[in-house]
């Protein structure tokens, strides 16, 4: 690959897996997140794989994102896996501020990234954002908001890929992945959830970040893939 790749969310979980895979293909890597501690920890984790720059910025704050891209300069590929855990529980009981925070930290953040990345992305580069299985198999009850937001990403990519051509825009939609976000969501109950899901999945196990990274690499490297949603879920949509 040998390209300059910006991974927003590269300090943890799926993004960290993408960062490692991109370094393995010779990328010049920049990882972006809110917590400098998490970024430095990820930089140490990735040190054996290659050189990594870190940029501290919150994708929900436009001034920070604008400054981050100004500092990064021109680049080839943007990946964003940044997002917050979704609100749960029946809609009648869901706190409206919590819904707004989630929408901000998933959809609006991605829109701001695209807006400011556009000014720096090299001709023929790509942007890849992250949706998720909840649009296809909503957790019940309480899945309506996350389902709506995750589903909207595919339409965002379709329209934006036409607007920004020849830059390409794609979405990766993972099934369940063993990451710190899952620990945050279900805590000690994670093993019970994972065992039950693994028993149903055609692939027979829960994904690691390394299982998901190839979809992002494909989205970056395939010159003929644009406006597409790449599902990588071990067959979770089918069960
Ligand atoms: N894990 C799953 O099973 C799963 C399944 C389907 C879809 N997804 C989606 O995949 C994405 C990544 O999930 P993950 O499991 O890898 O989560 P994770 O381990 O919690 O990682 C999230 C990353 O995003 C960064 N981030 C969060 N909010 C940010 C913001 N406002 N600005 C900049 N960076 C931000 C975090 O760093 P800081 O906290 O330091 O900012 C962290 O690096 C999420 O959007 C999630 O909805 C996950």
Tab-separated table of C-alpha atoms and ligand atoms in Angstrom:
chain	number	residue	atom	x	y	z
A	1	UNK	CA	0.000	0.000	0.000
A	2	UNK	CA	2.728	2.499	1.054
A	3	UNK	CA	0.082	5.218	1.434
A	4	UNK	CA	-0.661	7.792	4.124
A	5	UNK	CA	-3.600	6.415	6.138
A	6	UNK	CA	-5.545	8.269	8.839
A	7	UNK	CA	-7.461	6.017	11.275
A	8	UNK	CA	-9.884	7.879	13.534
A	9	UNK	CA	-10.525	5.419	16.378
A	10	UNK	CA	-7.138	3.777	15.784
A	11	UNK	CA	-6.309	3.686	19.494
A	12	UNK	CA	-8.694	0.808	20.325
A	13	UNK	CA	-10.686	-2.159	19.113
A	14	UNK	CA	-11.497	-2.423	15.403
A	15	UNK	CA	-9.507	0.728	14.568
A	16	UNK	CA	-6.403	-0.629	16.283
A	17	UNK	CA	-6.764	-3.787	14.191
A	18	UNK	CA	-7.022	-1.691	11.006
A	19	UNK	CA	-3.962	0.324	12.082
A	20	UNK	CA	-1.914	-2.856	12.542
A	21	UNK	CA	-3.034	-4.296	9.196
A	22	UNK	CA	-2.294	-1.026	7.360
A	23	UNK	CA	1.200	-0.855	8.879
A	24	UNK	CA	1.728	-4.421	7.687
A	25	UNK	CA	1.123	-3.130	4.148
A	26	UNK	CA	3.650	-0.332	4.507
A	27	UNK	CA	1.268	2.509	5.350
A	28	UNK	CA	2.417	5.790	6.824
A	29	UNK	CA	-0.073	5.837	9.695
A	30	UNK	CA	-1.799	8.574	11.690
A	31	UNK	CA	-4.167	7.534	14.493
A	32	UNK	CA	-6.721	9.968	15.920
A	33	UNK	CA	-8.777	9.825	19.132
A	34	UNK	CA	-9.849	11.885	22.134
A	35	UNK	CA	-7.652	10.306	24.805
A	36	UNK	CA	-3.945	11.001	24.471
A	37	UNK	CA	-3.223	8.162	26.938
A	38	UNK	CA	-5.035	5.659	24.715
A	39	UNK	CA	-3.228	6.985	21.624
A	40	UNK	CA	0.199	6.660	23.268
A	41	UNK	CA	-0.635	3.157	24.512
A	42	UNK	CA	-1.667	2.182	20.955
A	43	UNK	CA	1.513	3.765	19.556
A	44	UNK	CA	3.559	1.534	21.918
A	45	UNK	CA	1.481	-1.534	20.941
A	46	UNK	CA	2.064	-0.802	17.238
A	47	UNK	CA	5.753	0.171	17.564
A	48	UNK	CA	6.965	-3.231	16.359
A	49	UNK	CA	4.843	-2.895	13.195
A	50	UNK	CA	6.007	0.554	12.112
A	51	UNK	CA	6.035	4.291	12.716
A	52	UNK	CA	2.765	5.822	13.950
A	53	UNK	CA	1.858	9.488	14.427
A	54	UNK	CA	-0.852	10.397	16.942
A	55	UNK	CA	-3.326	13.298	16.819
A	56	UNK	CA	-5.651	14.126	19.705
A	57	UNK	CA	-9.058	15.327	18.478
A	58	UNK	CA	-12.757	14.772	19.149
A	59	UNK	CA	-14.726	14.133	15.927
A	60	UNK	CA	-17.819	15.793	17.404
A	61	UNK	CA	-15.944	19.128	17.709
A	62	UNK	CA	-15.579	20.746	14.315
A	63	UNK	CA	-12.749	23.116	15.262
A	64	UNK	CA	-10.675	20.179	16.545
A	65	UNK	CA	-11.277	18.146	13.391
A	66	UNK	CA	-10.451	21.088	11.140
A	67	UNK	CA	-7.187	21.675	13.058
A	68	UNK	CA	-6.370	17.952	13.033
A	69	UNK	CA	-6.623	17.688	9.226
A	70	UNK	CA	-4.684	20.933	8.778
A	71	UNK	CA	-1.870	19.383	10.845
A	72	UNK	CA	-2.038	16.021	9.076
A	73	UNK	CA	-1.888	17.616	5.597
A	74	UNK	CA	-2.602	15.662	2.442
A	75	UNK	CA	-3.254	11.935	2.775
A	76	UNK	CA	-4.510	8.958	0.763
A	77	UNK	CA	-7.051	7.119	2.908
A	78	UNK	CA	-9.324	7.991	5.831
A	79	UNK	CA	-10.795	5.227	7.992
A	80	UNK	CA	-13.112	5.998	10.880
A	81	UNK	CA	-14.145	3.419	13.452
A	82	UNK	CA	-14.879	6.090	16.056
A	83	UNK	CA	-18.155	5.733	17.882
A	84	UNK	CA	-19.787	5.464	21.276
A	85	UNK	CA	-21.875	2.624	22.753
A	86	UNK	CA	-25.523	3.004	21.688
A	87	UNK	CA	-28.381	3.729	24.062
A	88	UNK	CA	-30.280	0.595	25.133
A	89	UNK	CA	-33.729	-0.121	26.532
A	90	UNK	CA	-37.207	0.572	25.159
A	91	UNK	CA	-37.544	3.887	23.337
A	92	UNK	CA	-40.128	5.223	25.802
A	93	UNK	CA	-37.520	4.979	28.574
A	94	UNK	CA	-34.501	6.251	26.627
A	95	UNK	CA	-33.025	9.548	27.737
A	96	UNK	CA	-33.177	12.057	24.853
A	97	UNK	CA	-29.822	13.623	25.715
A	98	UNK	CA	-28.259	10.162	25.566
A	99	UNK	CA	-29.757	9.678	22.080
A	100	UNK	CA	-28.371	13.027	20.917
A	101	UNK	CA	-24.907	12.207	22.304
A	102	UNK	CA	-24.935	8.886	20.441
A	103	UNK	CA	-26.046	10.434	17.139
A	104	UNK	CA	-23.362	13.101	17.544
A	105	UNK	CA	-20.675	10.564	18.333
A	106	UNK	CA	-21.493	8.261	15.446
A	107	UNK	CA	-23.219	9.963	12.484
A	108	UNK	CA	-22.500	13.677	12.942
A	109	UNK	CA	-18.863	12.889	13.767
A	110	UNK	CA	-18.529	10.950	10.511
A	111	UNK	CA	-20.104	13.818	8.562
A	112	UNK	CA	-17.624	16.295	10.092
A	113	UNK	CA	-14.712	13.977	9.290
A	114	UNK	CA	-15.845	13.721	5.665
A	115	UNK	CA	-16.341	17.488	5.406
A	116	UNK	CA	-12.827	18.309	6.571
A	117	UNK	CA	-11.058	15.304	5.029
A	118	UNK	CA	-12.323	16.353	1.603
A	119	UNK	CA	-10.002	19.345	1.634
A	120	UNK	CA	-6.871	17.198	2.164
A	121	UNK	CA	-7.552	13.839	0.527
A	122	UNK	CA	-5.409	13.057	-2.518
A	123	UNK	CA	-7.082	12.453	-5.883
A	124	UNK	CA	-8.237	8.847	-6.059
A	125	UNK	CA	-8.060	8.352	-2.283
A	126	UNK	CA	-10.762	6.779	-0.128
A	127	UNK	CA	-12.879	7.262	2.974
A	128	UNK	CA	-14.247	4.286	4.910
A	129	UNK	CA	-16.721	4.641	7.771
A	130	UNK	CA	-18.158	2.046	10.157
A	131	UNK	CA	-21.801	1.055	10.642
A	132	UNK	CA	-22.688	-2.307	12.249
A	133	UNK	CA	-24.913	-5.355	12.537
A	134	UNK	CA	-27.561	-3.589	14.639
A	135	UNK	CA	-29.224	-2.205	11.487
A	136	UNK	CA	-29.747	-5.769	10.221
A	137	UNK	CA	-30.454	-7.550	13.520
A	138	UNK	CA	-31.481	-4.936	16.080
A	139	UNK	CA	-31.133	-5.882	19.721
A	140	UNK	CA	-34.734	-6.085	21.000
A	141	UNK	CA	-35.947	-3.996	22.734
A	142	UNK	CA	-33.983	-0.816	22.388
A	143	UNK	CA	-32.455	-1.175	18.950
A	144	UNK	CA	-34.428	1.409	17.005
A	145	UNK	CA	-32.048	4.359	17.374
A	146	UNK	CA	-28.836	2.446	16.713
A	147	UNK	CA	-30.530	0.645	13.814
A	148	UNK	CA	-31.567	3.950	12.208
A	149	UNK	CA	-28.142	5.502	12.613
A	150	UNK	CA	-26.193	2.451	11.429
A	151	UNK	CA	-28.516	2.093	8.439
A	152	UNK	CA	-28.044	5.723	7.432
A	153	UNK	CA	-24.318	5.168	6.799
A	154	UNK	CA	-24.944	3.171	3.637
A	155	UNK	CA	-26.944	6.033	2.092
A	156	UNK	CA	-24.343	8.541	3.245
A	157	UNK	CA	-21.652	6.574	1.389
A	158	UNK	CA	-23.740	6.143	-1.772
A	159	UNK	CA	-24.412	9.869	-2.115
A	160	UNK	CA	-20.957	10.996	-1.009
A	161	UNK	CA	-19.181	8.610	-3.383
A	162	UNK	CA	-20.901	10.393	-6.285
A	163	UNK	CA	-20.215	13.850	-4.891
A	164	UNK	CA	-16.531	13.226	-4.132
A	165	UNK	CA	-15.615	11.059	-7.135
A	166	UNK	CA	-12.988	10.038	-8.055
A	167	UNK	CA	-12.363	9.723	-4.304
A	168	UNK	CA	-14.137	6.585	-3.095
A	169	UNK	CA	-16.437	6.301	-0.066
A	170	UNK	CA	-17.403	2.985	1.544
A	171	UNK	CA	-18.837	1.523	4.730
A	172	UNK	CA	-17.714	-1.517	6.707
A	173	UNK	CA	-20.486	-3.212	8.684
A	174	UNK	CA	-19.098	-5.620	11.299
A	175	UNK	CA	-20.992	-8.172	13.363
A	176	UNK	CA	-20.034	-8.573	17.003
A	177	UNK	CA	-16.320	-8.051	17.609
A	178	UNK	CA	-14.419	-8.667	20.854
A	179	UNK	CA	-13.286	-5.103	21.687
A	180	UNK	CA	-13.208	-2.766	24.698
A	181	UNK	CA	-16.577	-1.328	23.577
A	182	UNK	CA	-18.207	-4.681	24.217
A	183	UNK	CA	-16.673	-4.767	27.725
A	184	UNK	CA	-18.129	-1.308	28.295
A	185	UNK	CA	-21.545	-2.454	27.059
A	186	UNK	CA	-22.007	-5.737	28.944
A	187	UNK	CA	-19.110	-6.018	31.449
A	188	UNK	CA	-18.718	-9.434	33.079
A	189	UNK	CA	-21.639	-10.845	31.091
A	190	UNK	CA	-19.518	-10.718	27.896
A	191	UNK	CA	-18.519	-14.407	27.989
A	192	UNK	CA	-22.167	-15.490	28.290
A	193	UNK	CA	-23.235	-13.264	25.347
A	194	UNK	CA	-20.298	-14.386	23.219
A	195	UNK	CA	-20.758	-18.104	23.891
A	196	UNK	CA	-24.449	-17.910	22.999
A	197	UNK	CA	-23.770	-15.945	19.775
A	198	UNK	CA	-20.793	-18.089	18.729
A	199	UNK	CA	-22.969	-21.210	18.990
A	200	UNK	CA	-25.399	-19.709	16.439
A	201	UNK	CA	-22.928	-18.152	13.981
A	202	UNK	CA	-22.043	-20.098	10.819
A	203	UNK	CA	-18.390	-19.214	11.503
A	204	UNK	CA	-18.735	-20.585	15.063
A	205	UNK	CA	-16.821	-17.897	16.941
A	206	UNK	CA	-16.818	-14.178	17.730
A	207	UNK	CA	-14.572	-11.970	15.567
A	208	UNK	CA	-11.394	-10.295	16.712
A	209	UNK	CA	-10.314	-6.950	15.269
A	210	UNK	CA	-7.834	-8.833	13.082
A	211	UNK	CA	-10.757	-10.694	11.452
A	212	UNK	CA	-12.440	-7.395	10.517
A	213	UNK	CA	-9.402	-5.393	9.329
A	214	UNK	CA	-9.226	-7.015	5.834
A	215	UNK	CA	-12.567	-5.419	4.901
A	216	UNK	CA	-11.095	-1.951	5.528
A	217	UNK	CA	-7.915	-2.859	3.631
A	218	UNK	CA	-10.069	-3.973	0.693
A	219	UNK	CA	-12.029	-0.695	0.809
A	220	UNK	CA	-8.745	1.250	0.676
A	221	UNK	CA	-6.995	-0.845	-1.970
A	222	UNK	CA	-9.778	-1.768	-4.387
A	223	UNK	CA	-9.899	1.017	-6.969
A	224	UNK	CA	-13.236	-0.305	-8.200
A	225	UNK	CA	-15.123	-0.350	-4.879
A	226	UNK	CA	-17.150	2.757	-4.067
A	227	UNK	CA	-20.528	3.603	-2.531
A	228	UNK	CA	-20.522	0.085	-1.089
A	229	UNK	CA	-21.330	-1.451	2.297
A	230	UNK	CA	-19.023	-4.359	3.060
A	231	UNK	CA	-20.621	-6.789	5.528
A	232	UNK	CA	-18.147	-8.775	7.618
A	233	UNK	CA	-20.150	-10.502	10.304
A	234	UNK	CA	-19.459	-14.249	10.243
A	235	UNK	CA	-22.982	-14.790	8.908
A	236	UNK	CA	-24.668	-12.939	11.789
A	237	UNK	CA	-27.218	-11.354	9.425
A	238	UNK	CA	-28.380	-14.828	8.381
A	239	UNK	CA	-29.299	-16.250	11.774
B	1	LIG	N1	-17.366	-4.071	18.784
B	1	LIG	C1	-18.434	-4.481	18.112
B	1	LIG	O1	-18.985	-5.571	18.345
B	1	LIG	C2	-19.006	-3.625	17.004
B	1	LIG	C3	-19.947	-4.211	16.135
B	1	LIG	C4	-20.489	-3.437	15.115
B	1	LIG	C5	-20.112	-2.111	14.961
B	1	LIG	N2	-19.219	-1.576	15.827
B	1	LIG	C6	-18.846	-0.178	15.624
B	1	LIG	O2	-17.472	-0.131	15.346
B	1	LIG	C7	-16.927	1.082	15.834
B	1	LIG	C8	-15.672	0.768	16.649
B	1	LIG	O3	-16.051	-0.022	17.749
B	1	LIG	P1	-14.962	-0.689	18.710
B	1	LIG	O4	-15.640	-1.866	19.279
B	1	LIG	O5	-13.664	-0.789	18.006
B	1	LIG	O6	-14.907	0.453	19.871
B	1	LIG	P2	-13.728	0.897	20.851
B	1	LIG	O7	-12.811	-0.243	21.130
B	1	LIG	O8	-14.430	1.553	22.001
B	1	LIG	O9	-12.941	2.000	20.018
B	1	LIG	C9	-13.528	3.224	19.692
B	1	LIG	C10	-12.431	4.156	19.199
B	1	LIG	O10	-13.036	5.358	18.753
B	1	LIG	C11	-12.425	6.465	19.419
B	1	LIG	N3	-13.440	7.500	19.566
B	1	LIG	C12	-14.654	7.396	20.165
B	1	LIG	N4	-15.314	8.551	20.106
B	1	LIG	C13	-14.494	9.424	19.453
B	1	LIG	C14	-14.608	10.793	19.102
B	1	LIG	N5	-15.687	11.520	19.408
B	1	LIG	N6	-13.596	11.372	18.425
B	1	LIG	C15	-12.486	10.667	18.107
B	1	LIG	N7	-12.316	9.376	18.431
B	1	LIG	C16	-13.312	8.756	19.100
B	1	LIG	C17	-11.943	5.879	20.754
B	1	LIG	O11	-10.882	6.626	21.344
B	1	LIG	P3	-11.192	7.766	22.476
B	1	LIG	O12	-12.185	7.152	23.424
B	1	LIG	O13	-9.877	8.059	23.081
B	1	LIG	O14	-11.750	8.908	21.719
B	1	LIG	C18	-11.425	4.530	20.271
B	1	LIG	O15	-10.159	4.659	19.686
B	1	LIG	C19	-18.035	1.773	16.638
B	1	LIG	O16	-18.564	2.801	15.854
B	1	LIG	C20	-19.056	0.682	16.864
B	1	LIG	O17	-20.360	1.197	16.903
B	1	LIG	C21	-18.638	-2.292	16.832
